[in-house]
Amino acid sequence: MKVRTRFAPSPTGHVHIGNMRAAIYNWLFARHNGGEFLLRVEDTDRERSTPEAIQTLLDAMEWLKLDADGEPLYQSTRMEAHLEAAELLLSKGLAYKEDKGGLGQGECVIFKMPGTDTSFEDGIKGTLSKAAENMQDFVIVRSNGTPVFHLANVLDDIEQSITHVIRGDDHIENTYRHMALYQALDADVPKFAHLPMIINAQGKPYSKRDGDAFVGDFRDKGFLGDALFNYLALLGWSPGDDREVMTRGEMVEAFDLSRCQSSPAQVDLRKLQWMNGEYMLKLPFVEFETTCFQAVEKAGIDVDADYARAVFGQVRERIKTVADIVPMVAYFFTEEFEYDAKAVRKKLQKDGVLEMLEKVKSIFKELDVFDEASSDKAIHDFIEISGLNFGAVMAPLRLAVSGIQSGPDLFPMLEILGRDRVVGRMERTITLFLS
Ligand code: GLU
């Protein structure tokens, strides 16, 4: 039988990374098995499931390249079918009506649990069971006539011929009820696999309070969809060897529910940062360049294309996320760059720095050719003759030409800036802080 999985989110306007991880596992499982991955939008809460909330969800899936097969099924369109099924259960004596609470607000439909112990083989957690006495009858249609999650969810899984339900372990209790519903409806019970939740450093469910928790946050902060996908795939699953940065094809090939861990997985944003850096480095250079051009343009920075290309190439290895680009390159494009005030006090406003910078400036001015090799040699010769140490020359020089203490290797950077900018910047620095 063809594997059919689904992602069945209830749109709220934000897509939590835990939900997205469930979507990723369903996608990987379907693709690994040559099956289908379907989308079902559980949009019955009309207040929260606004068109914008649904769009946010679709955008997040597109960004992560989670392509679904066929058209999405919108649960809200299925109300009639849900209510018909409730009628059927009533007519078979498998459900009954009751005025819950006796408030005279009408009757709800209640599903009658069969009164047997339930047990199933969870694809991740192994055998799970629950005794009959711990399972109560439950509402499937509210007194206002609307179907409850359990009924809608099960009926739509039947409608979509879902073979494997992979979802968070907060649904385990629901699954016992759902199994009884499948049986009452004479439908095949799908296989279930419950993913352990993702947690923060304190072992609590990972939430917005712990940092970025929604897919959109990562997108806004300049992460790459492929990197977040890879990171989330490994949050609770491993290919069984020490591979971490994997192509989608490699993940599809290696994915297996039996290699999903059954204990909670802890979010480590630094690891995601690292992984994103790896993906940035793997981007084809043109794509990286385009990303950089877009970032500077968005920041309103005017650039000369050839000069900008040289700059982008120089900082490439230091860029971990798209959001790093502008802060890391901005000073290349303006002679009015800001200075790190603390670094100025510590490294620049010191005895001897003025003389040193004046001397280096005149050495630079006299070089026949001003490039990486010649500036490198000139500085090393100067250090040798002056007896100053390397840091005492390099740190003030870097600050003088960039305003900050960190950045790409200094000599190639000087070549890119070119003699005029370098000398001009040194003069400006001297005027601002040393005279
Ligand atoms: N809409 C439910 C949720 O987002 C669906 C759960 C499921 O069956 O996957 O929690």
PDB file of N, CA and C and ligand atoms in Angstrom, residues 6-11 19 22 26 40-42 75 149 153 157 165-168 170-171 174 178, ligand 1:
ATOM      1  N   ARG A   6       0.593  13.103   6.261  1.00  0.00           N
ATOM      2  CA  ARG A   6       0.033  14.459   6.130  1.00  0.00           C
ATOM      3  C   ARG A   6       0.577  15.364   7.224  1.00  0.00           C
ATOM      4  N   PHE A   7       0.479  16.648   6.920  1.00  0.00           N
ATOM      5  CA  PHE A   7       0.733  17.688   7.911  1.00  0.00           C
ATOM      6  C   PHE A   7      -0.630  18.319   8.111  1.00  0.00           C
ATOM      7  N   ALA A   8      -1.057  18.396   9.384  1.00  0.00           N
ATOM      8  CA  ALA A   8      -2.426  18.854   9.648  1.00  0.00           C
ATOM      9  C   ALA A   8      -2.451  19.992  10.658  1.00  0.00           C
ATOM     10  N   PRO A   9      -1.823  21.103  10.314  1.00  0.00           N
ATOM     11  CA  PRO A   9      -1.738  22.203  11.284  1.00  0.00           C
ATOM     12  C   PRO A   9      -3.047  22.966  11.444  1.00  0.00           C
ATOM     13  N   SER A  10      -3.192  23.562  12.604  1.00  0.00           N
ATOM     14  CA  SER A  10      -4.282  24.512  12.833  1.00  0.00           C
ATOM     15  C   SER A  10      -3.656  25.896  12.726  1.00  0.00           C
ATOM     16  N   PRO A  11      -3.918  26.628  11.673  1.00  0.00           N
ATOM     17  CA  PRO A  11      -3.217  27.910  11.463  1.00  0.00           C
ATOM     18  C   PRO A  11      -3.541  28.920  12.565  1.00  0.00           C
ATOM     19  N   ASN A  19       6.011  22.205  15.361  1.00  0.00           N
ATOM     20  CA  ASN A  19       5.041  21.757  14.354  1.00  0.00           C
ATOM     21  C   ASN A  19       5.725  21.527  13.023  1.00  0.00           C
ATOM     22  N   ALA A  22       7.432  18.304  12.820  1.00  0.00           N
ATOM     23  CA  ALA A  22       6.511  17.195  12.527  1.00  0.00           C
ATOM     24  C   ALA A  22       6.234  17.142  11.023  1.00  0.00           C
ATOM     25  N   ASN A  26       7.098  13.997   8.457  1.00  0.00           N
ATOM     26  CA  ASN A  26       6.083  13.407   7.582  1.00  0.00           C
ATOM     27  C   ASN A  26       6.540  13.463   6.123  1.00  0.00           C
ATOM     28  N   ARG A  40      -3.285  19.152   5.147  1.00  0.00           N
ATOM     29  CA  ARG A  40      -4.665  19.389   5.562  1.00  0.00           C
ATOM     30  C   ARG A  40      -4.672  20.570   6.530  1.00  0.00           C
ATOM     31  N   VAL A  41      -5.424  21.548   6.175  1.00  0.00           N
ATOM     32  CA  VAL A  41      -5.467  22.743   7.009  1.00  0.00           C
ATOM     33  C   VAL A  41      -6.636  22.599   7.972  1.00  0.00           C
ATOM     34  N   GLU A  42      -6.346  22.462   9.237  1.00  0.00           N
ATOM     35  CA  GLU A  42      -7.411  22.272  10.231  1.00  0.00           C
ATOM     36  C   GLU A  42      -7.871  23.656  10.685  1.00  0.00           C
ATOM     37  N   GLN A  75     -10.261  21.723   6.258  1.00  0.00           N
ATOM     38  CA  GLN A  75     -11.180  21.000   7.127  1.00  0.00           C
ATOM     39  C   GLN A  75     -12.547  21.677   7.219  1.00  0.00           C
ATOM     40  N   PHE A 149     -12.656  18.434  17.306  1.00  0.00           N
ATOM     41  CA  PHE A 149     -11.372  18.027  16.714  1.00  0.00           C
ATOM     42  C   PHE A 149     -11.264  16.521  16.454  1.00  0.00           C
ATOM     43  N   ASN A 153     -10.681  15.299  12.730  1.00  0.00           N
ATOM     44  CA  ASN A 153      -9.315  14.831  12.461  1.00  0.00           C
ATOM     45  C   ASN A 153      -9.330  13.398  11.923  1.00  0.00           C
ATOM     46  N   ASP A 157      -8.542  12.168   8.064  1.00  0.00           N
ATOM     47  CA  ASP A 157      -7.465  11.209   7.800  1.00  0.00           C
ATOM     48  C   ASP A 157      -8.005  10.036   6.977  1.00  0.00           C
ATOM     49  N   VAL A 165       0.274   8.366  10.660  1.00  0.00           N
ATOM     50  CA  VAL A 165       0.064   9.644  11.347  1.00  0.00           C
ATOM     51  C   VAL A 165       1.286   9.879  12.230  1.00  0.00           C
ATOM     52  N   ILE A 166       2.062  10.876  11.848  1.00  0.00           N
ATOM     53  CA  ILE A 166       3.269  11.204  12.626  1.00  0.00           C
ATOM     54  C   ILE A 166       3.018  12.575  13.235  1.00  0.00           C
ATOM     55  N   ARG A 167       2.915  12.641  14.538  1.00  0.00           N
ATOM     56  CA  ARG A 167       2.586  13.912  15.187  1.00  0.00           C
ATOM     57  C   ARG A 167       3.177  13.960  16.579  1.00  0.00           C
ATOM     58  N   GLY A 168       3.029  15.099  17.226  1.00  0.00           N
ATOM     59  CA  GLY A 168       3.638  15.302  18.533  1.00  0.00           C
ATOM     60  C   GLY A 168       3.063  14.379  19.598  1.00  0.00           C
ATOM     61  N   ASP A 170       2.080  15.052  22.391  1.00  0.00           N
ATOM     62  CA  ASP A 170       0.960  15.633  23.135  1.00  0.00           C
ATOM     63  C   ASP A 170      -0.362  15.068  22.615  1.00  0.00           C
ATOM     64  N   HIS A 171      -0.306  14.316  21.512  1.00  0.00           N
ATOM     65  CA  HIS A 171      -1.532  13.732  20.955  1.00  0.00           C
ATOM     66  C   HIS A 171      -1.736  12.269  21.352  1.00  0.00           C
ATOM     67  N   ASN A 174      -5.076  11.493  22.688  1.00  0.00           N
ATOM     68  CA  ASN A 174      -6.087  11.561  21.626  1.00  0.00           C
ATOM     69  C   ASN A 174      -6.081  10.292  20.785  1.00  0.00           C
ATOM     70  N   HIS A 178      -8.954   8.184  19.110  1.00  0.00           N
ATOM     71  CA  HIS A 178      -9.075   8.135  17.654  1.00  0.00           C
ATOM     72  C   HIS A 178      -9.134   6.696  17.154  1.00  0.00           C
TER      73      HIS A 178
HETATM   74  N1  GLU B   1      -4.380  20.320  14.111  1.00  0.00           N
HETATM   75  C1  GLU B   1      -3.777  19.403  15.031  1.00  0.00           C
HETATM   76  C2  GLU B   1      -2.535  20.057  15.615  1.00  0.00           C
HETATM   77  O1  GLU B   1      -1.982  20.940  14.989  1.00  0.00           O
HETATM   78  C3  GLU B   1      -3.477  18.147  14.279  1.00  0.00           C
HETATM   79  C4  GLU B   1      -2.706  17.119  14.968  1.00  0.00           C
HETATM   80  C5  GLU B   1      -2.454  15.929  14.084  1.00  0.00           C
HETATM   81  O2  GLU B   1      -3.296  15.037  14.030  1.00  0.00           O
HETATM   82  O3  GLU B   1      -1.397  15.922  13.428  1.00  0.00           O
HETATM   83  O4  GLU B   1      -2.141  19.747  16.718  1.00  0.00           O
END
